[in-house]
Coordinates of C-alpha atoms and ligand atoms in Angstrom, one line a residue:
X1 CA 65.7 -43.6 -65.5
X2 CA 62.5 -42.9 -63.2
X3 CA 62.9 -40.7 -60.4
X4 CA 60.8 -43.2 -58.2
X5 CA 63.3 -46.4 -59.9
X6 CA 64.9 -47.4 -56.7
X7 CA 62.3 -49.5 -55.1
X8 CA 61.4 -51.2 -58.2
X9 CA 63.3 -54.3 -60.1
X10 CA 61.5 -54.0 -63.4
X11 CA 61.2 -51.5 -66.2
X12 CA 57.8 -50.0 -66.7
X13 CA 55.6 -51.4 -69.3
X14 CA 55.9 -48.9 -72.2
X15 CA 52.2 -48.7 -72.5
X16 CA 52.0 -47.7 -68.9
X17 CA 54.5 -44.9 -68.8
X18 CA 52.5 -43.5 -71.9
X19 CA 49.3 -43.4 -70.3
X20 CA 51.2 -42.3 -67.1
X21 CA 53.3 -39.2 -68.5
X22 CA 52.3 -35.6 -68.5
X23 CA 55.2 -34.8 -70.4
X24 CA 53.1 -34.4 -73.4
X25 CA 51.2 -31.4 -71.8
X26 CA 52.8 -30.4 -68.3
X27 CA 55.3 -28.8 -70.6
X28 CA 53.5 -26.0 -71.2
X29 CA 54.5 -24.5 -67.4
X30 CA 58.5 -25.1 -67.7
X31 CA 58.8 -21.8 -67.1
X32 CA 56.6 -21.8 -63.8
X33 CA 58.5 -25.1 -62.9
X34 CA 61.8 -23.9 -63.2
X35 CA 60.5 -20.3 -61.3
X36 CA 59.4 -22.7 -58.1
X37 CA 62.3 -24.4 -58.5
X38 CA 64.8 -21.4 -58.3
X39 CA 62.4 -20.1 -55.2
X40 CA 62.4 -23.7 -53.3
X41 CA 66.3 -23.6 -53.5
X42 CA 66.9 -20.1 -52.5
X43 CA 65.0 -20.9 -49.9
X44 CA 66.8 -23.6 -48.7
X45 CA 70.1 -21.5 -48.6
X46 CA 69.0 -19.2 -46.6
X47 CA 67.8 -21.9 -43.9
X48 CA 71.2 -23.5 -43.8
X49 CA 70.0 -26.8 -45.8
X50 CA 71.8 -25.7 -48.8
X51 CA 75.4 -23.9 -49.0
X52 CA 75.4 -20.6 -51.2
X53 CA 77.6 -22.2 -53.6
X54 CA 75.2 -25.0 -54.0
X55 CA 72.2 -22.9 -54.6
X56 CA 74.0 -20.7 -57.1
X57 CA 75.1 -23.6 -59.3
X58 CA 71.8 -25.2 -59.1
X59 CA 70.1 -21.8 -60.1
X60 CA 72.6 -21.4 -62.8
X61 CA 71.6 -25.2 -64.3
X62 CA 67.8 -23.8 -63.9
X63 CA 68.5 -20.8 -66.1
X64 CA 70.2 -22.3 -68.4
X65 CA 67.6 -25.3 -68.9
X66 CA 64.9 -22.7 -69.3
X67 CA 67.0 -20.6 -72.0
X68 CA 68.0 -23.6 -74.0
X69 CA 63.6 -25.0 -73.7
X70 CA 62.4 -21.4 -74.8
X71 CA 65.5 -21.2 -77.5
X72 CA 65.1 -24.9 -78.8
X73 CA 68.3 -25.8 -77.9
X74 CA 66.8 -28.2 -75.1
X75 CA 64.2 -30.2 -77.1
X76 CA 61.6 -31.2 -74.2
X77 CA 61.1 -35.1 -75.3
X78 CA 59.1 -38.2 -74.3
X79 CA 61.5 -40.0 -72.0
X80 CA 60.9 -38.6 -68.9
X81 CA 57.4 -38.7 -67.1
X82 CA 56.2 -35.4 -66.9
X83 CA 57.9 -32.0 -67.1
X84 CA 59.4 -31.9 -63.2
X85 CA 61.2 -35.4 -63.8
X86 CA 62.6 -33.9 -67.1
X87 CA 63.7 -30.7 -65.7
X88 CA 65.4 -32.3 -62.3
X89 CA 67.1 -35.1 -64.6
X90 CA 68.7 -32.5 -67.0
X91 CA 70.0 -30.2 -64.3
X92 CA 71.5 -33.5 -62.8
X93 CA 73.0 -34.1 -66.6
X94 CA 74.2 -30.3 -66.1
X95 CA 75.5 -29.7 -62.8
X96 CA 76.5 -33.3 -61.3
X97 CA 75.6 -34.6 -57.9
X98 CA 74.9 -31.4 -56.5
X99 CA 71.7 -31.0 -59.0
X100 CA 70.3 -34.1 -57.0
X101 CA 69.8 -32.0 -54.0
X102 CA 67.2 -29.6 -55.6
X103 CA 64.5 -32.0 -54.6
X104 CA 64.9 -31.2 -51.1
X105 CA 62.0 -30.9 -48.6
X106 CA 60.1 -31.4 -52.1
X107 CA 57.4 -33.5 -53.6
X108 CA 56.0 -33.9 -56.9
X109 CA 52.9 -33.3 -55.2
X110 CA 53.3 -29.8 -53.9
X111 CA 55.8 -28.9 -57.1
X112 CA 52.5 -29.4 -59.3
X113 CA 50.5 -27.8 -57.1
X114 CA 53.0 -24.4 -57.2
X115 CA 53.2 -25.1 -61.0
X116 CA 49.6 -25.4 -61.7
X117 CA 48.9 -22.2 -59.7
X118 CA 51.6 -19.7 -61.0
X119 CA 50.6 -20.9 -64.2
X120 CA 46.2 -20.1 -63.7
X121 CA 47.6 -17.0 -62.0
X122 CA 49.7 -15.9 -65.1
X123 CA 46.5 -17.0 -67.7
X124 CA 44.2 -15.1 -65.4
X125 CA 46.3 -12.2 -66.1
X126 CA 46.1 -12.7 -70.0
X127 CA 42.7 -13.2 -70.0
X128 CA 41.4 -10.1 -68.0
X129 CA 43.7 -8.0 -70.2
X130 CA 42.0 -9.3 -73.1
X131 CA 38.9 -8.6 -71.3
X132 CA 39.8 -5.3 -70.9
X133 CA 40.9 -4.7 -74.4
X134 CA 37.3 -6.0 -75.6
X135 CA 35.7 -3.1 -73.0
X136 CA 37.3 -0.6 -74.5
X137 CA 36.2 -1.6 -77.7
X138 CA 32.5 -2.0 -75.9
X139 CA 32.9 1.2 -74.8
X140 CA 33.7 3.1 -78.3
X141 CA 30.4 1.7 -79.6
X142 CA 28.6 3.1 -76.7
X143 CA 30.3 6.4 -76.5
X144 CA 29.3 6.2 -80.5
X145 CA 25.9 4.7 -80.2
X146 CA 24.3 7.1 -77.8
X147 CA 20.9 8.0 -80.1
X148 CA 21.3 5.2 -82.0
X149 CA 17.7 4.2 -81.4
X150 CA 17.0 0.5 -81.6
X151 CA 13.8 -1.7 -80.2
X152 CA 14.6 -3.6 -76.6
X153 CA 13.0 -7.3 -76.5
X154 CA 11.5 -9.3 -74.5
X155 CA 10.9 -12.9 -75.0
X156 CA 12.4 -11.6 -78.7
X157 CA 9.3 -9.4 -79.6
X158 CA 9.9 -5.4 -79.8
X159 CA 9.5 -4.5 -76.3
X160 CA 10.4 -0.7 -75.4
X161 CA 13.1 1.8 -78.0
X162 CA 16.4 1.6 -76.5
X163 CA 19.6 2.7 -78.2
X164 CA 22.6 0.9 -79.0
X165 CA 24.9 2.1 -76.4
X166 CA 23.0 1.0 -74.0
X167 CA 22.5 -2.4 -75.7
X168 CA 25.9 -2.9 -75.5
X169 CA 26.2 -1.5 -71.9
X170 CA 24.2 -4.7 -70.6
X171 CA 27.4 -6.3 -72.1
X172 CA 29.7 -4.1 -70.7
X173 CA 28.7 -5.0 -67.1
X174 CA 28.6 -8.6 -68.0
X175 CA 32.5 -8.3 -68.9
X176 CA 33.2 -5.9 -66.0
X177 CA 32.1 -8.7 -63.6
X178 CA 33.8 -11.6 -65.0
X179 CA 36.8 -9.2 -64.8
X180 CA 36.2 -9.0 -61.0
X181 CA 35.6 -13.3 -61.1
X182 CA 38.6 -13.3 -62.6
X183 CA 40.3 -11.4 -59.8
X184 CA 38.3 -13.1 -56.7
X185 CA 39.5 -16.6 -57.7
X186 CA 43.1 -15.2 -58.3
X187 CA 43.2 -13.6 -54.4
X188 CA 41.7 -17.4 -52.8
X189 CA 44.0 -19.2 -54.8
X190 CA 47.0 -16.8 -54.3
X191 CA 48.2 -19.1 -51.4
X192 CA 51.6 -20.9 -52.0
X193 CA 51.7 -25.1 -51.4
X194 CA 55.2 -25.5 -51.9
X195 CA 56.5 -27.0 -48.6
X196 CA 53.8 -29.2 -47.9
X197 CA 55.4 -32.0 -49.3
X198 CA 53.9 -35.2 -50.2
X199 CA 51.0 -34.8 -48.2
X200 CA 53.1 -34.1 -44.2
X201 CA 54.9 -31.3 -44.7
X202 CA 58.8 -32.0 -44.1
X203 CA 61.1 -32.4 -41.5
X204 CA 63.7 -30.1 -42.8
X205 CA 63.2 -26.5 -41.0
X206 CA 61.6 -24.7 -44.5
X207 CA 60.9 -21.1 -44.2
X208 CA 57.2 -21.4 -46.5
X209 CA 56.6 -17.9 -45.9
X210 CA 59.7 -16.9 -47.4
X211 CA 58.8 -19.2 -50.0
X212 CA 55.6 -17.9 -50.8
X213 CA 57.0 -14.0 -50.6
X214 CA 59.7 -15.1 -52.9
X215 CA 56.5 -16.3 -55.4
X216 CA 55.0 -13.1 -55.0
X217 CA 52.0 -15.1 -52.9
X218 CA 49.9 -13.4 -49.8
X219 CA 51.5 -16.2 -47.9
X220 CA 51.7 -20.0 -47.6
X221 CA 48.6 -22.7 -47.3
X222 CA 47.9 -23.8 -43.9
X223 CA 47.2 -27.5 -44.0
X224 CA 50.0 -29.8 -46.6
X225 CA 46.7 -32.0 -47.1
X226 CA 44.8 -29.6 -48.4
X227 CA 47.5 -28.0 -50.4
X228 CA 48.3 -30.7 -52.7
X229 CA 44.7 -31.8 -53.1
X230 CA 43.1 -28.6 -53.6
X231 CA 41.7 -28.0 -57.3
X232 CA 39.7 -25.5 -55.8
X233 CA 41.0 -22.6 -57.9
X234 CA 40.5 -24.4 -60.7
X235 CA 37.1 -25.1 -60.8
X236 CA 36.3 -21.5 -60.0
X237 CA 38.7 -20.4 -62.5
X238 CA 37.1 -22.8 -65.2
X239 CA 33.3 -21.1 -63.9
X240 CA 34.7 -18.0 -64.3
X241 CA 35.9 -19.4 -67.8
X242 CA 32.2 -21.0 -68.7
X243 CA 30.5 -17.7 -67.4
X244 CA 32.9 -15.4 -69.8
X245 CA 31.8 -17.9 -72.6
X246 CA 27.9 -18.0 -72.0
X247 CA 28.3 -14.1 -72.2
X248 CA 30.2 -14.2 -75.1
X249 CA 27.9 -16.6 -77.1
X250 CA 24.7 -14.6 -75.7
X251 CA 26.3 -11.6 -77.8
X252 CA 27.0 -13.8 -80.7
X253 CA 23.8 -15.2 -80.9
X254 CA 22.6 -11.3 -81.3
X255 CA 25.3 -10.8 -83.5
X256 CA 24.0 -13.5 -85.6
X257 CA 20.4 -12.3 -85.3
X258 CA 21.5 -8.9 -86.5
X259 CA 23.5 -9.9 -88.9
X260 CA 21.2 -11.6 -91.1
X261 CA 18.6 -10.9 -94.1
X262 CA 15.8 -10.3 -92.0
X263 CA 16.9 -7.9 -89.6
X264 CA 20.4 -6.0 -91.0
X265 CA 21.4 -4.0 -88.3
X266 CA 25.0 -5.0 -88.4
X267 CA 26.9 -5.6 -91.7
X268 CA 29.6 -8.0 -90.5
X269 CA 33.0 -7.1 -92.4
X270 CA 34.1 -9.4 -95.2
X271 CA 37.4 -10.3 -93.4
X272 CA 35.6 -11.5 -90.4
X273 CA 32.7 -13.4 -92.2
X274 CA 33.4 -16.5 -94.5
X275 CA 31.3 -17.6 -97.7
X276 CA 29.7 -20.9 -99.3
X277 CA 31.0 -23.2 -101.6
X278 CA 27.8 -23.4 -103.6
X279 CA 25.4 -19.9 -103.0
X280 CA 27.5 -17.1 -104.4
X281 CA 25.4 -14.5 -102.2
X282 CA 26.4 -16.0 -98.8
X283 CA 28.1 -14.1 -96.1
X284 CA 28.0 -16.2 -93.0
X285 CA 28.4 -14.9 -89.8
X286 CA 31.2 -18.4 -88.8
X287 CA 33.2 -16.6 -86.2
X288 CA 30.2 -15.4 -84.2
X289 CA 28.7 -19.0 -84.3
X290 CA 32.1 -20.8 -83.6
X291 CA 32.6 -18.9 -80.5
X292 CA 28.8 -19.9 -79.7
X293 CA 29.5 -23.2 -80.5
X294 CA 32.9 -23.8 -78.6
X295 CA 31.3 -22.4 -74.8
X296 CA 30.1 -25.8 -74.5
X297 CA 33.7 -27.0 -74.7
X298 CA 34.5 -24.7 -71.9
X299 CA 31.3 -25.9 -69.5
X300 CA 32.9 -29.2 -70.6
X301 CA 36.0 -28.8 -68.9
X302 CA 34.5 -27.4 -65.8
X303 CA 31.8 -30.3 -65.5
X304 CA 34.6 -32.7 -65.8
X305 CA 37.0 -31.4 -63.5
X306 CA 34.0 -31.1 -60.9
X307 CA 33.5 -34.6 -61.6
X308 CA 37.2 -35.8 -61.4
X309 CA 37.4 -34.3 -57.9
X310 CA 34.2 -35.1 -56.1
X311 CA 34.8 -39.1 -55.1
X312 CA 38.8 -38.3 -54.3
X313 CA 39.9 -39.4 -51.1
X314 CA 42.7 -37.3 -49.7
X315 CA 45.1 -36.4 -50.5
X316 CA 46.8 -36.6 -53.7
X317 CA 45.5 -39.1 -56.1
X318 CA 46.8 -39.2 -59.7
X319 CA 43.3 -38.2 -61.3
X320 CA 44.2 -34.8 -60.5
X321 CA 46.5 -34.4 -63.3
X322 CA 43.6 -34.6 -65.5
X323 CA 42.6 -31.4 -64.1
X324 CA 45.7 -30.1 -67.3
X325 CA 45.0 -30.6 -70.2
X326 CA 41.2 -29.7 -70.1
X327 CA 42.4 -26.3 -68.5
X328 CA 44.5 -25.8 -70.9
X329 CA 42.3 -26.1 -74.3
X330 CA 39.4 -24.2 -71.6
X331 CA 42.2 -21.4 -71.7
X332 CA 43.0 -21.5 -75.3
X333 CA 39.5 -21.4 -76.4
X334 CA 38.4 -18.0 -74.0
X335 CA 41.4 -16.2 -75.2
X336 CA 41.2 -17.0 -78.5
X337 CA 37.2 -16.6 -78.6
X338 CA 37.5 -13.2 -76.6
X339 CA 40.4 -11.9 -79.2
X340 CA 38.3 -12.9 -82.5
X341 CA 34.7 -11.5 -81.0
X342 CA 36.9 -8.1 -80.1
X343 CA 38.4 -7.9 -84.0
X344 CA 34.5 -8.4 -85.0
X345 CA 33.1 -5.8 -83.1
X346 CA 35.4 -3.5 -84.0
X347 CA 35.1 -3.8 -87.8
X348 CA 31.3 -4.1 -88.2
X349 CA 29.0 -1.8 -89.7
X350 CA 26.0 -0.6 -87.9
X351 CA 22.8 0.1 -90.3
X352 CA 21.3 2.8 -87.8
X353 CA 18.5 3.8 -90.2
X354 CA 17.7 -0.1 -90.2
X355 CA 18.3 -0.3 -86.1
X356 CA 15.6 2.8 -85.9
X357 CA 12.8 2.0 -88.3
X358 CA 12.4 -1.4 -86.5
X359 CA 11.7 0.2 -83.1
X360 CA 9.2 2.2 -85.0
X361 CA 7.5 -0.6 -87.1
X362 CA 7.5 -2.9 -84.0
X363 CA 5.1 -0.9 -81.9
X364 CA 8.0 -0.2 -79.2
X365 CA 6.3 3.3 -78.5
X366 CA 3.3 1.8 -77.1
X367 CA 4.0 2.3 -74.0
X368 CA 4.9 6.3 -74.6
X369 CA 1.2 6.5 -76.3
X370 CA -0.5 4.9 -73.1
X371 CA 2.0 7.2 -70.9
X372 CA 0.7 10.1 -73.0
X373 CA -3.2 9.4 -71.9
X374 CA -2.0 9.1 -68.3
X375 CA -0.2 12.3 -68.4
X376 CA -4.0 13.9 -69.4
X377 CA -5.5 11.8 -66.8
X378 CA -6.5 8.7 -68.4
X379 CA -6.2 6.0 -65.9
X380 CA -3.9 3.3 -66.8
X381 CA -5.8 0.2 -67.2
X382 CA -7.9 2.2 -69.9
X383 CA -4.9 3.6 -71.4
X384 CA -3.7 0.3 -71.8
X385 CA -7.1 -1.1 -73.6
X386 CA -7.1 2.6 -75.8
X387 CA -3.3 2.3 -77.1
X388 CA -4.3 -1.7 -78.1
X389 CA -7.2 -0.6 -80.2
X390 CA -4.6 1.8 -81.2
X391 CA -2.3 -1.1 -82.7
X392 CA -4.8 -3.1 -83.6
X393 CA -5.8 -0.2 -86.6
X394 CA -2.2 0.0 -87.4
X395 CA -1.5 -3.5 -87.9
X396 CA -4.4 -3.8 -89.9
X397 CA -3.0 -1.4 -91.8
X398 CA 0.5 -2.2 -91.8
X399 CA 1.4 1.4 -90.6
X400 CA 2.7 2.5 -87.3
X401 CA 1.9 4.5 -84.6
X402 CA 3.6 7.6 -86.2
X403 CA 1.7 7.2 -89.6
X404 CA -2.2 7.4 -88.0
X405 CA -3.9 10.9 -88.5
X406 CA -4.7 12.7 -86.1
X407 CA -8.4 11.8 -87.1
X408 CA -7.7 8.5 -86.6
X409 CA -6.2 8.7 -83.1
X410 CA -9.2 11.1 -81.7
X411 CA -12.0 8.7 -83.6
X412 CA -10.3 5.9 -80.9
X413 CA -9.8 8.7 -78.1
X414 CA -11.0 12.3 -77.8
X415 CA -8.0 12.8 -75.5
X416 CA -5.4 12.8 -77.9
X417 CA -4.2 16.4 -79.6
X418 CA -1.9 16.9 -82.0
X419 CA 1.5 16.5 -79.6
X420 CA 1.1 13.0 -79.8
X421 CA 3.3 12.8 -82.5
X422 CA 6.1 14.5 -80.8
X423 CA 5.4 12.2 -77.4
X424 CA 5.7 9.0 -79.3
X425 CA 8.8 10.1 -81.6
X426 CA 11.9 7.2 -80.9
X427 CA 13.9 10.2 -79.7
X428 CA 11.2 11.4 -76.9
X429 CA 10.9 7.9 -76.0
X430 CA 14.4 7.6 -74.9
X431 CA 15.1 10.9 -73.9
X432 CA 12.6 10.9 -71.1
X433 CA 14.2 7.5 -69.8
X434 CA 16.3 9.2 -67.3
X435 CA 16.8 7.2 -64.2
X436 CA 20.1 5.6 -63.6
X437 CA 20.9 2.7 -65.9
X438 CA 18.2 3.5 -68.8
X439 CA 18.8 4.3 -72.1
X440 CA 18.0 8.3 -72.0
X441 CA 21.1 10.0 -73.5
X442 CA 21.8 12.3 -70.4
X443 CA 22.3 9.4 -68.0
X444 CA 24.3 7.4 -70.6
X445 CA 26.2 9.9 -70.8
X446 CA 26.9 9.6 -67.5
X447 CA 27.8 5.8 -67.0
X448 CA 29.8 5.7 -70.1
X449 CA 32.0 8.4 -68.2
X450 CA 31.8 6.0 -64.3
X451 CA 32.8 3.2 -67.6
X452 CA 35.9 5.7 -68.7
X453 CA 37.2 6.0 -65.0
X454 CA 36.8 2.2 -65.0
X455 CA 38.8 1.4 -67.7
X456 CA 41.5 3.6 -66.4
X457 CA 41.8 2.7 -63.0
Ligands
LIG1 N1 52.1 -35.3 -63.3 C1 51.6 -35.2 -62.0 C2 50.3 -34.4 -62.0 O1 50.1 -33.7 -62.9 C3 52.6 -34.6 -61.1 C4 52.5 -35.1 -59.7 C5 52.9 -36.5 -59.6 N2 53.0 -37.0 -58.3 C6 52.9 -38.3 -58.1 N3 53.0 -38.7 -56.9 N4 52.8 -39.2 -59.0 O2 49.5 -34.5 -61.1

């Protein structure tokens, strides 16, 4: 039996109640369901529209129907539309008549809107404590990592030595702002619908505030239009979603770099690395790529919500429930993703020696060597020319910077002396990169602690 069956004289085409339900995947928030519910008739007690003994036995159905669903006693199945419909119909199979009375001052309409909101606001929750998680994990290898010298690119060619920790600690802001995206959309969405009925409110005297403080909201929406057609939330939820990805798969895709035969910086461990069915020496960096390859899954879901919403009229139209299931699987993916990258991280090996002769081999003291003229009042511009003659000999030569004799450097400038050497050492390089945010250990030092009070607060 349908909810809606009065008005109607026939039985809906089976076809059409399949592609109608949302039973299949609105299940997922029975527990938010059955919370609005139990707030909604509380509610209603206290304004008179329900007797306490009412409320009571309809709360007391609730419980029970979400004990018996989370138990398995209560198998949610196909018959009913979506997961409000299934819920209402077994407390009425529960309690009797008075079960028909829960629906009160209600809609579907702004039921799925409460439902879909307490359940983005609990997932946001998960997903910023798994963000957290992976920071502290980020914040081991930085606190580890401080003269682990490495060479910084740009456009992917040895730029300037930097060191791992503060590799890593370009990540680490990444994660701490979509920590705070996270927490932005959760405050604008943390409005509660429920009482906005259909689309016009109601005429029964419903306290929303109450409602909404009941719900642990900052208060009720302000316009029953608005507040069963807003998707709002979800959309920046799912950006916030596609922005935690493309950060994700930017680290993978180093990961991957790293990880392979030409550059071995990282030795991924054997339980987080998978091998080939035909070449025996393969160890192949999946999980890295799989979490690369599944952010376009996530920009999928936000592109299609955006385009679900952007032609509806107002106010509820029954598009909007596609805004579920692609939320859901956006969900899925992130946490899972962010939980497999964390177990990565933590269990590979980092080839310092490797990490440090290629900011050596690669030139990335270049800049030191033309800082070095300046510093005995060579201008700039012809520093610039000197230290490329400079690697032009050593390329030639397949040697570095470090490896020219002293000869060698004085037959291309008179200026230099024998301290060269000890200017353009990795360590000197990063040592003297002091200002706030660089790589010099002193002022790493001091973020990773501003990082530690971060992660505690
Ligand atoms: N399953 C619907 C959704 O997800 C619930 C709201 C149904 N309301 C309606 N008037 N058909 O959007």
């Amino acid at each position: 039996m349908k909810l809606w069956g009065g008005r109607f004289t026939k039985e809906t085409n089976e076809l059409v109640h399949n592609f109608n339900a949302s039973i299949g995947f609105d299940q997922k928030f029975y527990h938010q369901d059955i919370r609005g519910s139990i707030a909604h008739v509380t509610m209603l007690a206290k304004q008179g529209i329900l007797t306490e003994a009412e409320r009571d036995t309809i709360i007391s159905g609730l419980t029970g129907i979400e004990a018996d669903i989370t138990n398995g006693a209560l198998v949610i199945d196909g018959s009913q539309e979506d997961i409000h419909s299934f819920v209402e119909a077994n407390l009425i199979a529960r309690v009797g008549d008075v079960g028909k009375k829960l629906h009160t001052g209600r809609s579907r309409n702004d039921q799925v809107a409460l439902d879909m909101k307490l359940y983005t606001r609990d997932e946001i929750d998960a997903v910023d404590e798994l963000l957290h998680t992976l920071l502290k994990e980020l914040h081991t290898l930085m606190k580890e990592n401080v003269t682990t010298y490495m060479p910084g690119f740009t456009h992917l060619q040895k730029a300037q030595p930097v060191t791992l920790a503060h590799h890593v600690g370009a990540y680490f802001e990444m994660f701490k702002r979509d920590r705070s995206r996270l927490a932005d959309t959760k405050t604008r969405l943390n409005f509660c619908p429920l009482g906005a009925g259909a689309l016009a409110g109601t005429t029964y005297p419903l306290d929303r505030e109450y409602t909404a403080s009941l719900l642990e909201f900052s208060g009720a929406t302000q316009n029953s239009m608005d507040s069963v057609s807003d998707r709002d939330y979800l959309i920046e939820f799912l950006s916030a979603l596609s922005t935690i990805m493309m950060h994700l798969s930017r680290f993978c895709e180093e990961i991957i770099l790293w990880n392979s035969n030409e550059y071995r910086f990282i030795d991924l461990d054997d339980a987080y690395s998978t091998g080939s069915s035909i070449m025996p020496q393969k160890k192949n960096p999946d999980i890295a790529e799989l979490v690369r390859g599944k952010t376009g899954r996530v920009y999928g879901a936000l592109i299609s919500l955006l385009t679900t919403m952007k032609g509806l009229p107002l106010a509820y139209n029954k598009d909007m429930q596609e805004d579920k299931e692609l939320t859901f699987d956006a969900i899925d993916t992130v946490k899972g993703c962010i939980s497999l990258f964390t177990g990565m991280i933590s269990t590979m090996r980092i080839n310092k020696t490797n990490m440090e002769s290629s900011a050596k081999n690669g030139f990335t003291n270049a800049t030191d060597a033309a800082d070095y003229l300046v510093n005995h009042g060579v201008p700039f511009r012809d520093a610039h020319g000197i230290v490329g003659q400079l690697v032009l000999f050593c390329e030639q030569r397949g040697i570095a910077l470090d490896d020219m004799t002293l000869l060698d450097y004085k037959s291309i400038s008179p200026v230099f002396e024998a301290d060269i050497y000890d200017a353009i050492r990795m360590e000197t390089c990063v040592n003297k990169r002091n200002t706030l945010g660089a790589p010099g250990p002193e002022v790493m030092k001091e973020v990773i602690a501003r990082n530690e009070a971060y992660l505690n607060q």
